[in-house]
Coordinates of C-alpha atoms (C1' of nucleotides) in Angstrom, one line a residue:
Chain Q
X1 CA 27.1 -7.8 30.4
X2 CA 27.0 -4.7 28.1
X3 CA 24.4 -5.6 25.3
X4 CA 21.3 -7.2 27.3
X5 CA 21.4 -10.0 24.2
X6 CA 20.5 -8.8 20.8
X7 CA 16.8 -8.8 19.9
X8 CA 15.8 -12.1 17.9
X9 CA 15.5 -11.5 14.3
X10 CA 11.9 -11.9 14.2
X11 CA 11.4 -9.2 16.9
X12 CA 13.8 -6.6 14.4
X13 CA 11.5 -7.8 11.5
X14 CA 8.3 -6.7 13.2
X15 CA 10.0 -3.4 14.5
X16 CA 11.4 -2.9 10.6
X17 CA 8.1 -3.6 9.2
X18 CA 6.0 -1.7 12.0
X19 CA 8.7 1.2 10.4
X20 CA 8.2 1.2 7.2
X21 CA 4.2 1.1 7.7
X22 CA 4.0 4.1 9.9
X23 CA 6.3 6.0 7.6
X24 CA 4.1 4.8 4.6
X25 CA 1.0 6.1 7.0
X26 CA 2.4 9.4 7.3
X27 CA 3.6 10.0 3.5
X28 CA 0.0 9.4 2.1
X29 CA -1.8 11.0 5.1
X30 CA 0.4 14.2 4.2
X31 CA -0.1 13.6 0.2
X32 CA -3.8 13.4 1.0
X33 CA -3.9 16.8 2.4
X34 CA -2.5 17.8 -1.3
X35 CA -5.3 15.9 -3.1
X36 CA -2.6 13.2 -4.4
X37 CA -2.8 9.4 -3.1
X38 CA 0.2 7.9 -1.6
X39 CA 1.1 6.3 -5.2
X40 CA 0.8 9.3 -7.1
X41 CA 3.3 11.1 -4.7
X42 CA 6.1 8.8 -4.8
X43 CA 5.9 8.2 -8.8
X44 CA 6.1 12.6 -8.4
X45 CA 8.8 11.6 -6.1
X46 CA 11.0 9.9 -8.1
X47 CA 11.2 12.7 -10.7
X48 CA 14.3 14.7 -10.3
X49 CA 14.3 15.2 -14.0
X50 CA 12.6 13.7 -17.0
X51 CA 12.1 9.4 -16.7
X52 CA 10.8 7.5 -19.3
X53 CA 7.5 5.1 -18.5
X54 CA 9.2 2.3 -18.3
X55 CA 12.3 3.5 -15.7
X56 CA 8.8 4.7 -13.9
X57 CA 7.4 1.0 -14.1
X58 CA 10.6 -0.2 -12.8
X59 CA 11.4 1.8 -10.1
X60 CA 7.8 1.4 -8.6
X61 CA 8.3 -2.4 -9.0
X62 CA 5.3 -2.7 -11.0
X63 CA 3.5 -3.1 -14.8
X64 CA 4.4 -0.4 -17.0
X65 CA 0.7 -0.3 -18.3
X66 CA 0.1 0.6 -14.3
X67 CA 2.2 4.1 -14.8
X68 CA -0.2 5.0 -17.7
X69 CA -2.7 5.8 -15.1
X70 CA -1.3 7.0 -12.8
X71 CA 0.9 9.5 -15.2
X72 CA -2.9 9.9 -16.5
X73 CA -4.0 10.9 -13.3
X74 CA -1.1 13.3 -12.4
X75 CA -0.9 14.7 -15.9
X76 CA -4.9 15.6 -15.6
X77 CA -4.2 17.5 -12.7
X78 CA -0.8 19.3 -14.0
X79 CA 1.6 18.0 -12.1
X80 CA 3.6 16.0 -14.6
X81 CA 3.6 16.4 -18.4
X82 CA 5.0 13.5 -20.9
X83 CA 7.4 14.8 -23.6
X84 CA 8.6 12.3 -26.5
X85 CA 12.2 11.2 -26.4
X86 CA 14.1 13.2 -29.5
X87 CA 16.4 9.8 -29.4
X88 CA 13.9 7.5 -29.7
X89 CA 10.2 7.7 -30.6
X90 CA 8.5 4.8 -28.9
X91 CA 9.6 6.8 -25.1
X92 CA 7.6 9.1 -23.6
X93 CA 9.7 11.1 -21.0
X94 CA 7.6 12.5 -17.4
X95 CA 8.9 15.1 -16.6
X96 CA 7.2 17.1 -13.2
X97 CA 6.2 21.2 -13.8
X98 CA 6.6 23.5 -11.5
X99 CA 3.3 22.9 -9.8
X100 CA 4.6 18.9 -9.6
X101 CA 7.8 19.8 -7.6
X102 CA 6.4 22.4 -5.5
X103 CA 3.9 20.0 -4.9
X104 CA 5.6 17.2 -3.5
X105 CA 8.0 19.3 -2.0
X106 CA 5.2 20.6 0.3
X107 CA 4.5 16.8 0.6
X108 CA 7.6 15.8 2.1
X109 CA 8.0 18.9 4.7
X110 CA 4.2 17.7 5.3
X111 CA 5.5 14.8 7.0
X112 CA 5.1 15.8 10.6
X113 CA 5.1 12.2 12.1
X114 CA 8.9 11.8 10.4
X115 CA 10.2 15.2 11.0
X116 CA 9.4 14.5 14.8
X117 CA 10.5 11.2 14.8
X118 CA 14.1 12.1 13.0
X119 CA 14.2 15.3 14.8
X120 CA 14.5 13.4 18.3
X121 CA 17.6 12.3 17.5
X122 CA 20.9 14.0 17.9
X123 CA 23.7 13.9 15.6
X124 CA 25.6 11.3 16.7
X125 CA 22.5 9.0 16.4
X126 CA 21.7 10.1 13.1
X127 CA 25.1 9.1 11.8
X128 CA 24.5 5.4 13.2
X129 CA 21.3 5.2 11.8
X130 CA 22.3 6.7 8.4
X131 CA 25.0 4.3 8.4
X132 CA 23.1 1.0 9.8
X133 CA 20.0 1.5 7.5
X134 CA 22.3 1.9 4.3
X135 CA 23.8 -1.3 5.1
X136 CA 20.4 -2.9 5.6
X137 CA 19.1 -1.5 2.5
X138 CA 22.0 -2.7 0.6
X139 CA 21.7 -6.0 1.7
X140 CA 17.6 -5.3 1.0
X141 CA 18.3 -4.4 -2.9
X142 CA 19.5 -7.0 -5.2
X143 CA 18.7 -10.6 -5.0
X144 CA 18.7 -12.5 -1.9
Chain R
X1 CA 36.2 15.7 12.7
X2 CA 35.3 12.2 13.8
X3 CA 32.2 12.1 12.4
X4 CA 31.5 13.4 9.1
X5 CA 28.6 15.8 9.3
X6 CA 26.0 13.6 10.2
X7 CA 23.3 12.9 7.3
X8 CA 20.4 15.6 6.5
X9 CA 17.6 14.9 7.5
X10 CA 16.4 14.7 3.7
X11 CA 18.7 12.0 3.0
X12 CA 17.5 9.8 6.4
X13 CA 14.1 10.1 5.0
X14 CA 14.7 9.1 1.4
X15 CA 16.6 6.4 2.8
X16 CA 14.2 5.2 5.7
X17 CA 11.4 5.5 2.5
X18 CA 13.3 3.4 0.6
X19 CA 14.2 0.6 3.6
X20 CA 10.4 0.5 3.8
X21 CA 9.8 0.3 0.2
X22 CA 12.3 -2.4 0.0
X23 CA 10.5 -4.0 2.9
X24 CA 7.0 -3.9 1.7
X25 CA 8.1 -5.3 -1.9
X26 CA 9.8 -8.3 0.0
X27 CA 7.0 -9.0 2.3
X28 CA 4.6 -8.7 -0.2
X29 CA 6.5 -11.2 -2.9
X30 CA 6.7 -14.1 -0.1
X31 CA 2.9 -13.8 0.4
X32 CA 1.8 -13.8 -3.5
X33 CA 4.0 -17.1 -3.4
X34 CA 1.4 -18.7 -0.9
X35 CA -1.4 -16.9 -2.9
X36 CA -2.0 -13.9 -0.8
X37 CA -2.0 -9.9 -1.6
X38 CA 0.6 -8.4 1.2
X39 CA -2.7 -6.8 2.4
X40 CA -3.9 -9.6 3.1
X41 CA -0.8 -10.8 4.5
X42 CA -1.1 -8.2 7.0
X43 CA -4.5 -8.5 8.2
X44 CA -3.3 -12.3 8.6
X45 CA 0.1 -11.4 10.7
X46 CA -2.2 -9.1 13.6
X47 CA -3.9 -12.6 14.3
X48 CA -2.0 -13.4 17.1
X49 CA -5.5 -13.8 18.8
X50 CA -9.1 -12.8 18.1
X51 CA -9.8 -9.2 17.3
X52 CA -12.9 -7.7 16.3
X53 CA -13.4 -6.3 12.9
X54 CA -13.1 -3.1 14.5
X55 CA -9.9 -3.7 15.7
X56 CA -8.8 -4.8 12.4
X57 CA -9.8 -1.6 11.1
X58 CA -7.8 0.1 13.8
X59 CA -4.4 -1.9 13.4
X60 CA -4.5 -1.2 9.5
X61 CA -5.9 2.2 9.7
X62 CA -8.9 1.8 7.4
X63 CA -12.7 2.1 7.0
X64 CA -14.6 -0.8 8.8
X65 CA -15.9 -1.6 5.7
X66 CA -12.6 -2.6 3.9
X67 CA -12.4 -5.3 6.6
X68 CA -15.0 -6.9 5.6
X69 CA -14.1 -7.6 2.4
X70 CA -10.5 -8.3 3.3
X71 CA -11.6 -11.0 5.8
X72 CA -14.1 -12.6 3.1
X73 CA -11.3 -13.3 0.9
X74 CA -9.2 -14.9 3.9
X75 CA -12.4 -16.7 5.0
X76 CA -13.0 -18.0 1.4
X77 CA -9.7 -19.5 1.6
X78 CA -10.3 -21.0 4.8
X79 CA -7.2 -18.8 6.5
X80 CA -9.2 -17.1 9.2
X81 CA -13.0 -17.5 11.4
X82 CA -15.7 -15.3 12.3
X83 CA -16.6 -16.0 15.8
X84 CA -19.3 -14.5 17.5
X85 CA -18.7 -12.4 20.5
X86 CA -19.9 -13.7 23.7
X87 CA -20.1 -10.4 25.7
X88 CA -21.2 -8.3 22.9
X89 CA -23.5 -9.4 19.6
X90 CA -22.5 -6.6 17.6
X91 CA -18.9 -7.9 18.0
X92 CA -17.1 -10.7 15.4
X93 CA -13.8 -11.8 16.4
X94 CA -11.5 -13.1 13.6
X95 CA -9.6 -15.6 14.5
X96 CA -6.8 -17.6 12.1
X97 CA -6.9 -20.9 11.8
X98 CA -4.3 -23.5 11.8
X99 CA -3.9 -23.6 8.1
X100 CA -4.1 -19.8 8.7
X101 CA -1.0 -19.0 11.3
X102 CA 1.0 -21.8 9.3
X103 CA 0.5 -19.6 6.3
X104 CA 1.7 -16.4 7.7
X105 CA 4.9 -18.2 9.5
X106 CA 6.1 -19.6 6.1
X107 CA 5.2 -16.0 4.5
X108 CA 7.8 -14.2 7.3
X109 CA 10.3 -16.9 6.8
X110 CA 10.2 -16.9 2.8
X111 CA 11.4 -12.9 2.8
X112 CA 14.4 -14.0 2.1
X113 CA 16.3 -10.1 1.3
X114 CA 15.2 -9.2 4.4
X115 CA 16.7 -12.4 6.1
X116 CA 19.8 -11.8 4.0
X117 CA 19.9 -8.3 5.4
X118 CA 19.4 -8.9 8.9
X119 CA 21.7 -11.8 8.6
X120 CA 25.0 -9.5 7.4
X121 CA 24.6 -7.3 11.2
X122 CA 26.4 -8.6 14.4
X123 CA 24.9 -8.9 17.3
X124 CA 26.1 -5.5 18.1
X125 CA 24.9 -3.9 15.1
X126 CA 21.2 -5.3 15.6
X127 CA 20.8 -4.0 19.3
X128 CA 22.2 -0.9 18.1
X129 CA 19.7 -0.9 14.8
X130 CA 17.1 -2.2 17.4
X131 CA 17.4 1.0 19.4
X132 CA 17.4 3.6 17.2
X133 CA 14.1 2.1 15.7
X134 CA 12.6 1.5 18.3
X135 CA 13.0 5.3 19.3
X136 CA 12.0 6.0 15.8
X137 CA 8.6 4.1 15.9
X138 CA 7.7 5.9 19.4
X139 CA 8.1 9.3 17.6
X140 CA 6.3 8.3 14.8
X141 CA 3.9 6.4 16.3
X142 CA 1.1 9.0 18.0
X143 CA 0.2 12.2 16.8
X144 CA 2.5 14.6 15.6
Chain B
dA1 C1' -38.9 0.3 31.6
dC2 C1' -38.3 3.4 27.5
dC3 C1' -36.3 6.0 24.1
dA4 C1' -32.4 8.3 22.1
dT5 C1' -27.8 7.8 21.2
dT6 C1' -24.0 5.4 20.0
dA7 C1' -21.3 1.5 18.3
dA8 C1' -20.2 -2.8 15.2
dC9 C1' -20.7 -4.7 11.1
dT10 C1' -22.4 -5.1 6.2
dT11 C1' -23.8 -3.5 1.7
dG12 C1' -23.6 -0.7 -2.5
dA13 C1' -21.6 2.8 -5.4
dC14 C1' -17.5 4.7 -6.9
dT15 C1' -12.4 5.4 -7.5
dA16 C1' -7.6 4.0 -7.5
dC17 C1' -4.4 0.5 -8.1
dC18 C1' -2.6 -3.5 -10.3
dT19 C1' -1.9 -7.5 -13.5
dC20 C1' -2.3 -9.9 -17.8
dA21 C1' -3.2 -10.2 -22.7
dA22 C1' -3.4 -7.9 -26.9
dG23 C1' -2.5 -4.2 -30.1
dT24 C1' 0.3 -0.3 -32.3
dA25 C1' 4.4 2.0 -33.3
dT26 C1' 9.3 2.1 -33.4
dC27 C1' 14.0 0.5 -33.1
dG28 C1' 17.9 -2.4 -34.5
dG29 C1' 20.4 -6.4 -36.3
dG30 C1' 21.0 -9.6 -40.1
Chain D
dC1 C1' 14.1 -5.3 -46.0
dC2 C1' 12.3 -8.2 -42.5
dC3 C1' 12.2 -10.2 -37.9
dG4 C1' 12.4 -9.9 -33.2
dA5 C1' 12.5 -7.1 -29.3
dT6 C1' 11.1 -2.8 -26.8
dA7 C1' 7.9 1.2 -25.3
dC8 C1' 3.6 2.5 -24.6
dT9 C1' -1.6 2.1 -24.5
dT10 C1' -6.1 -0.2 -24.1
dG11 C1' -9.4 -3.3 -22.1
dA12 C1' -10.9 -6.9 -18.9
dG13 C1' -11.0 -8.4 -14.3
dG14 C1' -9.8 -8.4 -9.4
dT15 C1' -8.2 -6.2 -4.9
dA16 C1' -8.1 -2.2 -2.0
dG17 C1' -9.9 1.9 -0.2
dT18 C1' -13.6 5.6 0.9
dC19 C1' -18.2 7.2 2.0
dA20 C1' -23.2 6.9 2.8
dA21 C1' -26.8 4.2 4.4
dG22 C1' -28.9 0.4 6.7
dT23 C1' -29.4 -3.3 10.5
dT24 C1' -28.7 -5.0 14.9
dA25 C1' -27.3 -4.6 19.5
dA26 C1' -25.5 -2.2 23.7
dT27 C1' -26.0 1.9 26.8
dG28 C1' -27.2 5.9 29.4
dG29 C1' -30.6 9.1 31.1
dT30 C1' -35.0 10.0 32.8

DNA sequence: ACCATTAACTTGACTACCTCAAGTATCGGG
DNA sequence: CCCGATACTTGAGGTAGTCAAGTTAATGGT
């Protein structure tokens, strides 16, 4: 037989979580070494350009009064400024400085664990995981 | 080309970020719908047999002394057991009770996106998936 | 056998994270 | 203009995490 019987779903769900956990590991263990928590990093991580709180609270799948602290937090130390919204007073955008970017940029080529593990690959695997992990997520996104 | 220039490695960590993200939330939702914090969750789904506190500290890579408290709030609910023990006094073992293990089996079968998820790969596609994470997880897994 | 070292666990103090309820300011539609 | 909805903050309360210190027990060397 060519496939030796797919793995049981329950051992792909350990494997998947065991994944996500030792990537998770190796994110805050790298934004530790840049004085940030593993939070604080992937709220700087989502800003590619200016977000309002609330897109913030959404996209970490959490309370918006939650992102006042830790915007708080990052502000204090000058990686993130808010700027009000000129379309609508009651927003307050985040955006990241200079510092932010560079900052989590440094972050994310921190990541030795990943870079090893990703690097181990060669193209051709790359492609198949790229392509088998979108699909996952896709099916991981909306609602059931 | 038959492949079309396979991924960055940028956009394979974003995404395996996001898979893990998407992973965590799902896992964590199931347990707060039996009444548990996805850390505790966690704690509860290493129980496949006694482990010392120690241990415990080891498999979630934290202080000692988070255990402790972690495993109070399981034992006030009557999820999990100190045992003493027998070869070495310094030593608890935690152990899950019945009420305990039936928790955590109805947590990993009410993650239903993840389910979904795995549920739209054929068999092919899992041992494939199965594979390249399982490579994955080996890199990841030790030290750099 | 004895003592020093080391290891397992707990406690206490302190911070970060997170939610909910309530409050303030603003927006937008009738 | 007023009413309801939306964005954000504040405060209370609980969980999660670290570090330092303390207790108890195992262990190794002499």
């Amino acid at each position: 037989m060519t496939a030796p019987t797919s793995p049981t779903k329950e051992r792909l769900l350990e494997l998947v979580a065991a994944l996500g956990t030792a990537q998770w590991q190796d994110f805050s263990a790298s934004a530790a070494r840049h004085g940030l928590t593993g939070v604080q990093a992937k709220l700087l991580a989502h800003l590619k350009g200016p977000v309002p709180m609330r897109g913030l609270a959404t996209l970490l799948v959490c309370d918006a009064s939650n992102v006042t602290g830790i915007v708080d937090r990052l502000e204090a130390r000058g990686l993130v400024r808010r700027e009000p919204d000129p379309s609508d007073r009651r927003v307050k955008n985040v955006v990241a400085t200079d510092e932010g970017r560079e900052t989590i940029r440094r972050v994310r080529a921190g990541m030795h664990a990943t870079h090893t593990a990703l690097d181990a690959l060669d193209a051709e695997q790359r492609t198949a995981l790229y392509a088998l992990l979108e699909r996952l997520r896709d099916g991981l996104r909306p609602g059931s």
